[in-house]
């Protein structure tokens, strides 16, 4: 098939899933056309069957808000005509699904089929903004096929947008070979030179990630066990988290590493991954950690319980339950047999339920079903 993938190219779950899906499909012989405003960060080097088409946005001074949606729609048409696309797969409803719909209309119904994948914030945060509501609902309902990355997100989308079409859950996935947690890929000593335990959190540091909770957990854990916290990412909550670390006296034990392109080299270094989010449709970073044999301590909201098996591959607690999360961290850090057992179970679950080998064929089948309708 000739498939265009529209995604955000920056660090963030939806762009990661879109890119890994495109690369995986290209390896299976499909021709993949990424369309975005810059090359997706996980698209590393030359890949056979993969093309990248950049959307130029006019900087004409009259445009206070350059119309990216229109430039994207135009690019979709250009690529469709040049490569006879079968499917345009929009990752994230706003504006990707809307631009794909517009492109289809401009091609007078002769364009490719449109598949939209909902990732979470397009529904839970952006979708709730009344200024986007009608556009999100319309774009979802006009897609030829819609997937969501968890059952939680599927049900929430149908309920909140009163949708008249069905949504199919296709879980996010991980390349379990690349994300294997092989210890030689990173040195734990770099971050924990005195043999301390190592906690890790990776996100875009927005308020839903509750970055401050990771610092509070560290402070509690350090009262019992020498531990370091590795924070990967950048975002609006960084400064507040830094100040909190200073106030709680754990600043020297908190390492802000910034954004990292090769997180697979770091996840396996940690003893535990922290994901105390207040909203999470899936929690891709938690899955990548599990694949690297790193159990997860987090909140039991959204799609996280579909990814992390509570009591087997980590422990989940209500949002903001810092004491319980810290207790769970201590439970695992103080019992190496149990920690190893959880680490093995985490990797096993990632392989059994969320490997690229299992999930990518589900997308292929989804495209085929839509094309044959
Ligand atoms: O987590 C974010 O804020 C980024 C966001 C995105 O769209 O890139 O992530 C969402 O999509 C990911 C991939 O499907 C999911 O793993 C995340 O759980 C989801 N984030 C939220 O629901 C907050």
mmCIF file of N, CA, C and O in Angstrom, residues 276-369:
data_model
loop_
_atom_site.group_PDB
_atom_site.id
_atom_site.type_symbol
_atom_site.label_atom_id
_atom_site.label_comp_id
_atom_site.label_asym_id
_atom_site.label_seq_id
_atom_site.Cartn_x
_atom_site.Cartn_y
_atom_site.Cartn_z
ATOM 1 N N UNK A 276 3.319 9.419 37.424
ATOM 2 C CA UNK A 276 2.209 9.793 38.330
ATOM 3 C C UNK A 276 1.171 10.717 37.692
ATOM 4 O O UNK A 276 0.496 11.463 38.398
ATOM 5 N N UNK A 277 0.985 10.639 36.370
ATOM 6 C CA UNK A 277 0.137 11.580 35.609
ATOM 7 C C UNK A 277 -1.290 11.671 36.142
ATOM 8 O O UNK A 277 -1.827 10.715 36.704
ATOM 9 N N UNK A 278 -1.900 12.822 35.872
ATOM 10 C CA UNK A 278 -3.318 12.979 36.215
ATOM 11 C C UNK A 278 -4.203 12.597 35.025
ATOM 12 O O UNK A 278 -5.411 12.452 35.163
ATOM 13 N N UNK A 279 -3.602 12.455 33.864
ATOM 14 C CA UNK A 279 -4.344 12.109 32.642
ATOM 15 C C UNK A 279 -3.360 11.369 31.743
ATOM 16 O O UNK A 279 -2.227 11.830 31.568
ATOM 17 N N UNK A 280 -3.770 10.246 31.209
ATOM 18 C CA UNK A 280 -2.856 9.499 30.329
ATOM 19 C C UNK A 280 -3.710 8.509 29.555
ATOM 20 O O UNK A 280 -4.281 7.592 30.135
ATOM 21 N N UNK A 281 -3.783 8.683 28.245
ATOM 22 C CA UNK A 281 -4.632 7.773 27.478
ATOM 23 C C UNK A 281 -4.000 6.391 27.340
ATOM 24 O O UNK A 281 -4.692 5.391 27.178
ATOM 25 N N UNK A 282 -2.690 6.335 27.414
ATOM 26 C CA UNK A 282 -1.990 5.055 27.279
ATOM 27 C C UNK A 282 -0.755 5.034 28.190
ATOM 28 O O UNK A 282 -0.653 4.216 29.093
ATOM 29 N N UNK A 283 0.181 5.942 27.922
ATOM 30 C CA UNK A 283 1.421 5.951 28.704
ATOM 31 C C UNK A 283 2.522 5.210 27.966
ATOM 32 O O UNK A 283 3.087 4.236 28.479
ATOM 33 N N UNK A 284 2.846 5.696 26.758
ATOM 34 C CA UNK A 284 3.840 5.010 25.924
ATOM 35 C C UNK A 284 5.193 4.892 26.625
ATOM 36 O O UNK A 284 5.867 3.865 26.513
ATOM 37 N N UNK A 285 5.572 5.933 27.353
ATOM 38 C CA UNK A 285 6.881 5.896 28.032
ATOM 39 C C UNK A 285 6.928 4.749 29.040
ATOM 40 O O UNK A 285 7.970 4.101 29.206
ATOM 41 N N UNK A 286 5.786 4.482 29.675
ATOM 42 C CA UNK A 286 5.736 3.365 30.634
ATOM 43 C C UNK A 286 5.932 2.038 29.907
ATOM 44 O O UNK A 286 6.635 1.143 30.396
ATOM 45 N N UNK A 287 5.318 1.916 28.727
ATOM 46 C CA UNK A 287 5.478 0.674 27.951
ATOM 47 C C UNK A 287 6.939 0.505 27.526
ATOM 48 O O UNK A 287 7.498 -0.603 27.612
ATOM 49 N N UNK A 288 7.558 1.597 27.071
ATOM 50 C CA UNK A 288 8.956 1.492 26.639
ATOM 51 C C UNK A 288 9.846 1.109 27.826
ATOM 52 O O UNK A 288 10.793 0.337 27.678
ATOM 53 N N UNK A 289 9.511 1.637 29.007
ATOM 54 C CA UNK A 289 10.270 1.259 30.209
ATOM 55 C C UNK A 289 10.087 -0.229 30.502
ATOM 56 O O UNK A 289 11.050 -0.960 30.747
ATOM 57 N N UNK A 290 8.847 -0.688 30.446
ATOM 58 C CA UNK A 290 8.577 -2.108 30.725
ATOM 59 C C UNK A 290 9.346 -3.013 29.768
ATOM 60 O O UNK A 290 9.896 -4.042 30.161
ATOM 61 N N UNK A 291 9.381 -2.614 28.509
ATOM 62 C CA UNK A 291 10.106 -3.412 27.524
ATOM 63 C C UNK A 291 11.594 -3.497 27.866
ATOM 64 O O UNK A 291 12.268 -4.472 27.537
ATOM 65 N N UNK A 292 12.079 -2.440 28.543
ATOM 66 C CA UNK A 292 13.491 -2.420 28.981
ATOM 67 C C UNK A 292 13.653 -3.028 30.377
ATOM 68 O O UNK A 292 14.646 -2.758 31.062
ATOM 69 N N UNK A 293 12.671 -3.778 30.814
ATOM 70 C CA UNK A 293 12.710 -4.472 32.116
ATOM 71 C C UNK A 293 12.688 -3.503 33.291
ATOM 72 O O UNK A 293 13.281 -3.776 34.334
ATOM 73 N N UNK A 294 12.030 -2.370 33.117
ATOM 74 C CA UNK A 294 11.931 -1.409 34.212
ATOM 75 C C UNK A 294 10.466 -1.309 34.646
ATOM 76 O O UNK A 294 9.630 -0.776 33.897
ATOM 77 N N UNK A 295 10.134 -1.824 35.841
ATOM 78 C CA UNK A 295 8.742 -1.755 36.311
ATOM 79 C C UNK A 295 8.298 -0.310 36.537
ATOM 80 O O UNK A 295 9.128 0.595 36.667
ATOM 81 N N UNK A 296 6.985 -0.121 36.614
ATOM 82 C CA UNK A 296 6.416 1.237 36.644
ATOM 83 C C UNK A 296 5.621 1.471 37.928
ATOM 84 O O UNK A 296 4.795 0.648 38.315
ATOM 85 N N UNK A 297 5.873 2.601 38.556
ATOM 86 C CA UNK A 297 5.034 3.044 39.673
ATOM 87 C C UNK A 297 4.299 4.277 39.160
ATOM 88 O O UNK A 297 4.932 5.242 38.700
ATOM 89 N N UNK A 298 2.970 4.248 39.206
ATOM 90 C CA UNK A 298 2.244 5.375 38.621
ATOM 91 C C UNK A 298 0.836 5.486 39.136
ATOM 92 O O UNK A 298 0.477 4.875 40.155
ATOM 93 N N UNK A 299 0.039 6.256 38.400
ATOM 94 C CA UNK A 299 -1.345 6.463 38.820
ATOM 95 C C UNK A 299 -2.268 5.536 38.032
ATOM 96 O O UNK A 299 -1.979 5.161 36.902
ATOM 97 N N UNK A 300 -3.378 5.190 38.694
ATOM 98 C CA UNK A 300 -4.292 4.222 38.063
ATOM 99 C C UNK A 300 -5.402 4.942 37.311
ATOM 100 O O UNK A 300 -6.576 4.671 37.516
ATOM 101 N N UNK A 301 -5.001 5.852 36.427
ATOM 102 C CA UNK A 301 -6.011 6.594 35.664
ATOM 103 C C UNK A 301 -5.873 6.304 34.164
ATOM 104 O O UNK A 301 -4.853 5.776 33.721
ATOM 105 N N UNK A 302 -6.906 6.704 33.420
ATOM 106 C CA UNK A 302 -6.868 6.622 31.967
ATOM 107 C C UNK A 302 -6.551 5.224 31.480
ATOM 108 O O UNK A 302 -7.091 4.226 31.971
ATOM 109 N N UNK A 303 -5.621 5.149 30.525
ATOM 110 C CA UNK A 303 -5.277 3.857 29.940
ATOM 111 C C UNK A 303 -4.121 3.170 30.654
ATOM 112 O O UNK A 303 -3.735 2.065 30.255
ATOM 113 N N UNK A 304 -3.567 3.799 31.683
ATOM 114 C CA UNK A 304 -2.377 3.196 32.324
ATOM 115 C C UNK A 304 -2.663 1.768 32.826
ATOM 116 O O UNK A 304 -1.851 0.875 32.599
ATOM 117 N N UNK A 305 -3.839 1.515 33.469
ATOM 118 C CA UNK A 305 -4.068 0.139 33.941
ATOM 119 C C UNK A 305 -4.157 -0.895 32.808
ATOM 120 O O UNK A 305 -4.031 -2.092 33.070
ATOM 121 N N UNK A 306 -4.389 -0.450 31.569
ATOM 122 C CA UNK A 306 -4.378 -1.409 30.451
ATOM 123 C C UNK A 306 -2.944 -1.770 30.054
ATOM 124 O O UNK A 306 -2.698 -2.793 29.434
ATOM 125 N N UNK A 307 -2.005 -0.917 30.438
ATOM 126 C CA UNK A 307 -0.599 -1.134 30.069
ATOM 127 C C UNK A 307 0.160 -1.805 31.221
ATOM 128 O O UNK A 307 0.804 -2.840 31.044
ATOM 129 N N UNK A 308 0.049 -1.208 32.391
ATOM 130 C CA UNK A 308 0.789 -1.702 33.556
ATOM 131 C C UNK A 308 -0.125 -2.627 34.356
ATOM 132 O O UNK A 308 -1.213 -2.217 34.767
ATOM 133 N N UNK A 309 0.311 -3.862 34.561
ATOM 134 C CA UNK A 309 -0.491 -4.790 35.372
ATOM 135 C C UNK A 309 -0.162 -4.527 36.839
ATOM 136 O O UNK A 309 0.952 -4.824 37.296
ATOM 137 N N UNK A 310 -1.140 -3.946 37.529
ATOM 138 C CA UNK A 310 -0.938 -3.544 38.921
ATOM 139 C C UNK A 310 -0.600 -4.764 39.781
ATOM 140 O O UNK A 310 -1.318 -5.759 39.773
ATOM 141 N N UNK A 311 0.526 -4.681 40.490
ATOM 142 C CA UNK A 311 0.927 -5.800 41.357
ATOM 143 C C UNK A 311 1.756 -6.847 40.638
ATOM 144 O O UNK A 311 2.182 -7.833 41.238
ATOM 145 N N UNK A 312 1.971 -6.662 39.318
ATOM 146 C CA UNK A 312 2.771 -7.642 38.559
ATOM 147 C C UNK A 312 3.918 -6.983 37.808
ATOM 148 O O UNK A 312 5.043 -7.482 37.797
ATOM 149 N N UNK A 313 3.611 -5.883 37.128
ATOM 150 C CA UNK A 313 4.671 -5.197 36.363
ATOM 151 C C UNK A 313 4.899 -3.799 36.922
ATOM 152 O O UNK A 313 5.574 -2.988 36.314
ATOM 153 N N UNK A 314 4.292 -3.533 38.063
ATOM 154 C CA UNK A 314 4.416 -2.237 38.731
ATOM 155 C C UNK A 314 3.316 -2.097 39.744
ATOM 156 O O UNK A 314 2.589 -3.065 40.017
ATOM 157 N N UNK A 315 3.199 -0.903 40.301
ATOM 158 C CA UNK A 315 2.108 -0.633 41.244
ATOM 159 C C UNK A 315 1.440 0.673 40.843
ATOM 160 O O UNK A 315 2.118 1.656 40.524
ATOM 161 N N UNK A 316 0.094 0.675 40.874
ATOM 162 C CA UNK A 316 -0.672 1.866 40.496
ATOM 163 C C UNK A 316 -1.500 2.353 41.682
ATOM 164 O O UNK A 316 -2.059 1.541 42.436
ATOM 165 N N UNK A 317 -1.590 3.667 41.818
ATOM 166 C CA UNK A 317 -2.320 4.274 42.933
ATOM 167 C C UNK A 317 -3.114 5.465 42.426
ATOM 168 O O UNK A 317 -2.842 5.985 41.336
ATOM 169 N N UNK A 318 -4.061 5.957 43.238
ATOM 170 C CA UNK A 318 -4.811 7.136 42.798
ATOM 171 C C UNK A 318 -3.888 8.326 42.536
ATOM 172 O O UNK A 318 -2.809 8.426 43.141
ATOM 173 N N UNK A 319 -4.339 9.204 41.665
ATOM 174 C CA UNK A 319 -3.551 10.395 41.316
ATOM 175 C C UNK A 319 -3.221 11.176 42.597
ATOM 176 O O UNK A 319 -4.096 11.423 43.427
ATOM 177 N N UNK A 320 -1.964 11.517 42.763
ATOM 178 C CA UNK A 320 -1.552 12.346 43.907
ATOM 179 C C UNK A 320 -1.280 11.555 45.176
ATOM 180 O O UNK A 320 -0.927 12.143 46.201
ATOM 181 N N UNK A 321 -1.437 10.234 45.129
ATOM 182 C CA UNK A 321 -1.189 9.422 46.341
ATOM 183 C C UNK A 321 0.322 9.199 46.499
ATOM 184 O O UNK A 321 0.840 8.085 46.304
ATOM 185 N N UNK A 322 0.998 10.257 46.866
ATOM 186 C CA UNK A 322 2.467 10.239 46.932
ATOM 187 C C UNK A 322 2.953 9.193 47.950
ATOM 188 O O UNK A 322 3.899 8.449 47.669
ATOM 189 N N UNK A 323 2.301 9.176 49.134
ATOM 190 C CA UNK A 323 2.756 8.241 50.185
ATOM 191 C C UNK A 323 2.699 6.797 49.667
ATOM 192 O O UNK A 323 3.638 6.025 49.844
ATOM 193 N N UNK A 324 1.579 6.447 49.033
ATOM 194 C CA UNK A 324 1.431 5.068 48.538
ATOM 195 C C UNK A 324 2.450 4.778 47.440
ATOM 196 O O UNK A 324 3.031 3.683 47.388
ATOM 197 N N UNK A 325 2.661 5.752 46.566
ATOM 198 C CA UNK A 325 3.630 5.525 45.474
ATOM 199 C C UNK A 325 5.036 5.352 46.064
ATOM 200 O O UNK A 325 5.788 4.467 45.642
ATOM 201 N N UNK A 326 5.379 6.190 47.042
ATOM 202 C CA UNK A 326 6.709 6.079 47.665
ATOM 203 C C UNK A 326 6.845 4.728 48.371
ATOM 204 O O UNK A 326 7.889 4.075 48.295
ATOM 205 N N UNK A 327 5.759 4.289 49.023
ATOM 206 C CA UNK A 327 5.798 2.982 49.705
ATOM 207 C C UNK A 327 6.022 1.865 48.688
ATOM 208 O O UNK A 327 6.813 0.935 48.922
ATOM 209 N N UNK A 328 5.350 1.967 47.537
ATOM 210 C CA UNK A 328 5.538 0.933 46.501
ATOM 211 C C UNK A 328 6.965 0.947 45.959
ATOM 212 O O UNK A 328 7.554 -0.111 45.703
ATOM 213 N N UNK A 329 7.516 2.149 45.791
ATOM 214 C CA UNK A 329 8.917 2.234 45.336
ATOM 215 C C UNK A 329 9.807 1.529 46.354
ATOM 216 O O UNK A 329 10.657 0.692 45.992
ATOM 217 N N UNK A 330 9.591 1.823 47.629
ATOM 218 C CA UNK A 330 10.431 1.222 48.686
ATOM 219 C C UNK A 330 10.246 -0.301 48.720
ATOM 220 O O UNK A 330 11.211 -1.047 48.917
ATOM 221 N N UNK A 331 9.008 -0.745 48.519
ATOM 222 C CA UNK A 331 8.740 -2.200 48.527
ATOM 223 C C UNK A 331 9.634 -2.901 47.507
ATOM 224 O O UNK A 331 10.240 -3.934 47.788
ATOM 225 N N UNK A 332 9.715 -2.318 46.308
ATOM 226 C CA UNK A 332 10.490 -2.981 45.253
ATOM 227 C C UNK A 332 11.988 -2.741 45.403
ATOM 228 O O UNK A 332 12.793 -3.652 45.179
ATOM 229 N N UNK A 333 12.354 -1.525 45.799
ATOM 230 C CA UNK A 333 13.798 -1.244 45.912
ATOM 231 C C UNK A 333 14.450 -2.029 47.052
ATOM 232 O O UNK A 333 15.653 -2.294 47.028
ATOM 233 N N UNK A 334 13.654 -2.392 48.046
ATOM 234 C CA UNK A 334 14.251 -3.088 49.200
ATOM 235 C C UNK A 334 14.205 -4.607 49.063
ATOM 236 O O UNK A 334 14.623 -5.328 49.952
ATOM 237 N N UNK A 335 13.677 -5.090 47.938
ATOM 238 C CA UNK A 335 13.551 -6.545 47.768
ATOM 239 C C UNK A 335 13.997 -6.893 46.338
ATOM 240 O O UNK A 335 13.205 -6.848 45.391
ATOM 241 N N UNK A 336 15.279 -7.238 46.198
ATOM 242 C CA UNK A 336 15.813 -7.429 44.838
ATOM 243 C C UNK A 336 15.164 -8.614 44.125
ATOM 244 O O UNK A 336 15.030 -8.599 42.899
ATOM 245 N N UNK A 337 14.741 -9.616 44.893
ATOM 246 C CA UNK A 337 14.103 -10.770 44.245
ATOM 247 C C UNK A 337 12.775 -10.322 43.606
ATOM 248 O O UNK A 337 12.476 -10.615 42.448
ATOM 249 N N UNK A 338 12.013 -9.571 44.396
ATOM 250 C CA UNK A 338 10.726 -9.084 43.897
ATOM 251 C C UNK A 338 10.926 -8.113 42.724
ATOM 252 O O UNK A 338 10.206 -8.158 41.722
ATOM 253 N N UNK A 339 11.920 -7.248 42.862
ATOM 254 C CA UNK A 339 12.190 -6.277 41.795
ATOM 255 C C UNK A 339 12.511 -7.004 40.486
ATOM 256 O O UNK A 339 11.996 -6.660 39.415
ATOM 257 N N UNK A 340 13.347 -8.041 40.577
ATOM 258 C CA UNK A 340 13.696 -8.816 39.375
ATOM 259 C C UNK A 340 12.480 -9.511 38.782
ATOM 260 O O UNK A 340 12.319 -9.579 37.556
ATOM 261 N N UNK A 341 11.648 -10.013 39.676
ATOM 262 C CA UNK A 341 10.436 -10.699 39.221
ATOM 263 C C UNK A 341 9.529 -9.712 38.473
ATOM 264 O O UNK A 341 9.003 -10.018 37.394
ATOM 265 N N UNK A 342 9.368 -8.517 39.007
ATOM 266 C CA UNK A 342 8.558 -7.485 38.349
ATOM 267 C C UNK A 342 9.209 -7.066 37.017
ATOM 268 O O UNK A 342 8.521 -6.829 36.028
ATOM 269 N N UNK A 343 10.533 -6.963 37.015
ATOM 270 C CA UNK A 343 11.247 -6.537 35.806
ATOM 271 C C UNK A 343 11.022 -7.557 34.684
ATOM 272 O O UNK A 343 10.747 -7.188 33.534
ATOM 273 N N UNK A 344 11.114 -8.833 35.032
ATOM 274 C CA UNK A 344 10.907 -9.883 34.022
ATOM 275 C C UNK A 344 9.460 -9.876 33.531
ATOM 276 O O UNK A 344 9.186 -9.990 32.341
ATOM 277 N N UNK A 345 8.528 -9.701 34.486
ATOM 278 C CA UNK A 345 7.101 -9.691 34.110
ATOM 279 C C UNK A 345 6.789 -8.485 33.226
ATOM 280 O O UNK A 345 5.960 -8.575 32.310
ATOM 281 N N UNK A 346 7.464 -7.369 33.506
ATOM 282 C CA UNK A 346 7.227 -6.154 32.711
ATOM 283 C C UNK A 346 7.626 -6.407 31.265
ATOM 284 O O UNK A 346 6.875 -6.117 30.321
ATOM 285 N N UNK A 347 8.806 -6.963 31.083
ATOM 286 C CA UNK A 347 9.267 -7.227 29.709
ATOM 287 C C UNK A 347 8.369 -8.256 29.024
ATOM 288 O O UNK A 347 8.029 -8.122 27.855
ATOM 289 N N UNK A 348 7.993 -9.265 29.775
ATOM 290 C CA UNK A 348 7.134 -10.304 29.207
ATOM 291 C C UNK A 348 5.812 -9.728 28.731
ATOM 292 O O UNK A 348 5.325 -10.025 27.639
ATOM 293 N N UNK A 349 5.233 -8.839 29.564
ATOM 294 C CA UNK A 349 3.942 -8.226 29.188
ATOM 295 C C UNK A 349 4.098 -7.360 27.936
ATOM 296 O O UNK A 349 3.253 -7.383 27.034
ATOM 297 N N UNK A 350 5.210 -6.606 27.884
ATOM 298 C CA UNK A 350 5.452 -5.777 26.697
ATOM 299 C C UNK A 350 5.538 -6.663 25.458
ATOM 300 O O UNK A 350 4.972 -6.350 24.400
ATOM 301 N N UNK A 351 6.245 -7.783 25.593
ATOM 302 C CA UNK A 351 6.408 -8.679 24.435
ATOM 303 C C UNK A 351 5.112 -9.380 24.065
ATOM 304 O O UNK A 351 4.791 -9.538 22.890
ATOM 305 N N UNK A 352 4.372 -9.806 25.082
ATOM 306 C CA UNK A 352 3.151 -10.589 24.806
ATOM 307 C C UNK A 352 2.036 -9.741 24.203
ATOM 308 O O UNK A 352 1.295 -10.204 23.348
ATOM 309 N N UNK A 353 1.894 -8.506 24.702
ATOM 310 C CA UNK A 353 0.708 -7.726 24.326
ATOM 311 C C UNK A 353 0.983 -6.525 23.431
ATOM 312 O O UNK A 353 0.087 -6.052 22.734
ATOM 313 N N UNK A 354 2.198 -5.969 23.508
ATOM 314 C CA UNK A 354 2.416 -4.657 22.877
ATOM 315 C C UNK A 354 3.643 -4.614 21.962
ATOM 316 O O UNK A 354 4.228 -3.549 21.768
ATOM 317 N N UNK A 355 4.034 -5.738 21.408
ATOM 318 C CA UNK A 355 5.225 -5.698 20.538
ATOM 319 C C UNK A 355 4.827 -5.193 19.154
ATOM 320 O O UNK A 355 3.672 -5.329 18.730
ATOM 321 N N UNK A 356 5.799 -4.616 18.453
ATOM 322 C CA UNK A 356 5.513 -4.153 17.090
ATOM 323 C C UNK A 356 5.048 -5.316 16.214
ATOM 324 O O UNK A 356 4.163 -5.149 15.367
ATOM 325 N N UNK A 357 5.608 -6.502 16.440
ATOM 326 C CA UNK A 357 5.197 -7.660 15.620
ATOM 327 C C UNK A 357 3.707 -7.968 15.792
ATOM 328 O O UNK A 357 3.051 -8.466 14.888
ATOM 329 N N UNK A 358 3.189 -7.703 16.980
ATOM 330 C CA UNK A 358 1.767 -8.005 17.239
ATOM 331 C C UNK A 358 0.846 -6.877 16.745
ATOM 332 O O UNK A 358 -0.251 -7.130 16.250
ATOM 333 N N UNK A 359 1.282 -5.645 16.917
ATOM 334 C CA UNK A 359 0.363 -4.517 16.690
ATOM 335 C C UNK A 359 0.371 -4.016 15.237
ATOM 336 O O UNK A 359 -0.691 -3.695 14.691
ATOM 337 N N UNK A 360 1.541 -3.955 14.616
ATOM 338 C CA UNK A 360 1.577 -3.387 13.254
ATOM 339 C C UNK A 360 0.654 -4.149 12.285
ATOM 340 O O UNK A 360 -0.078 -3.521 11.502
ATOM 341 N N UNK A 361 0.596 -5.488 12.348
ATOM 342 C CA UNK A 361 -0.356 -6.190 11.466
ATOM 343 C C UNK A 361 -1.814 -5.783 11.716
ATOM 344 O O UNK A 361 -2.640 -5.857 10.807
ATOM 345 N N UNK A 362 -2.128 -5.334 12.932
ATOM 346 C CA UNK A 362 -3.507 -4.893 13.196
ATOM 347 C C UNK A 362 -3.819 -3.622 12.395
ATOM 348 O O UNK A 362 -4.927 -3.443 11.893
ATOM 349 N N UNK A 363 -2.827 -2.738 12.294
ATOM 350 C CA UNK A 363 -3.029 -1.544 11.459
ATOM 351 C C UNK A 363 -3.142 -1.943 9.991
ATOM 352 O O UNK A 363 -3.995 -1.421 9.265
ATOM 353 N N UNK A 364 -2.280 -2.866 9.552
ATOM 354 C CA UNK A 364 -2.346 -3.311 8.142
ATOM 355 C C UNK A 364 -3.737 -3.848 7.815
ATOM 356 O O UNK A 364 -4.319 -3.517 6.782
ATOM 357 N N UNK A 365 -4.244 -4.676 8.724
ATOM 358 C CA UNK A 365 -5.568 -5.269 8.506
ATOM 359 C C UNK A 365 -6.647 -4.188 8.492
ATOM 360 O O UNK A 365 -7.580 -4.231 7.687
ATOM 361 N N UNK A 366 -6.477 -3.217 9.392
ATOM 362 C CA UNK A 366 -7.456 -2.118 9.468
ATOM 363 C C UNK A 366 -7.507 -1.359 8.138
ATOM 364 O O UNK A 366 -8.577 -1.063 7.616
ATOM 365 N N UNK A 367 -6.328 -1.066 7.573
ATOM 366 C CA UNK A 367 -6.283 -0.377 6.269
ATOM 367 C C UNK A 367 -6.974 -1.232 5.197
ATOM 368 O O UNK A 367 -7.759 -0.726 4.393
ATOM 369 N N UNK A 368 -6.631 -2.532 5.214
ATOM 370 C CA UNK A 368 -7.191 -3.419 4.170
ATOM 371 C C UNK A 368 -8.702 -3.449 4.261
ATOM 372 O O UNK A 368 -9.403 -3.396 3.249
ATOM 373 N N UNK A 369 -9.223 -3.549 5.488
ATOM 374 C CA UNK A 369 -10.682 -3.599 5.664
ATOM 375 C C UNK A 369 -11.327 -2.335 5.116
ATOM 376 O O UNK A 369 -12.377 -2.381 4.469
#
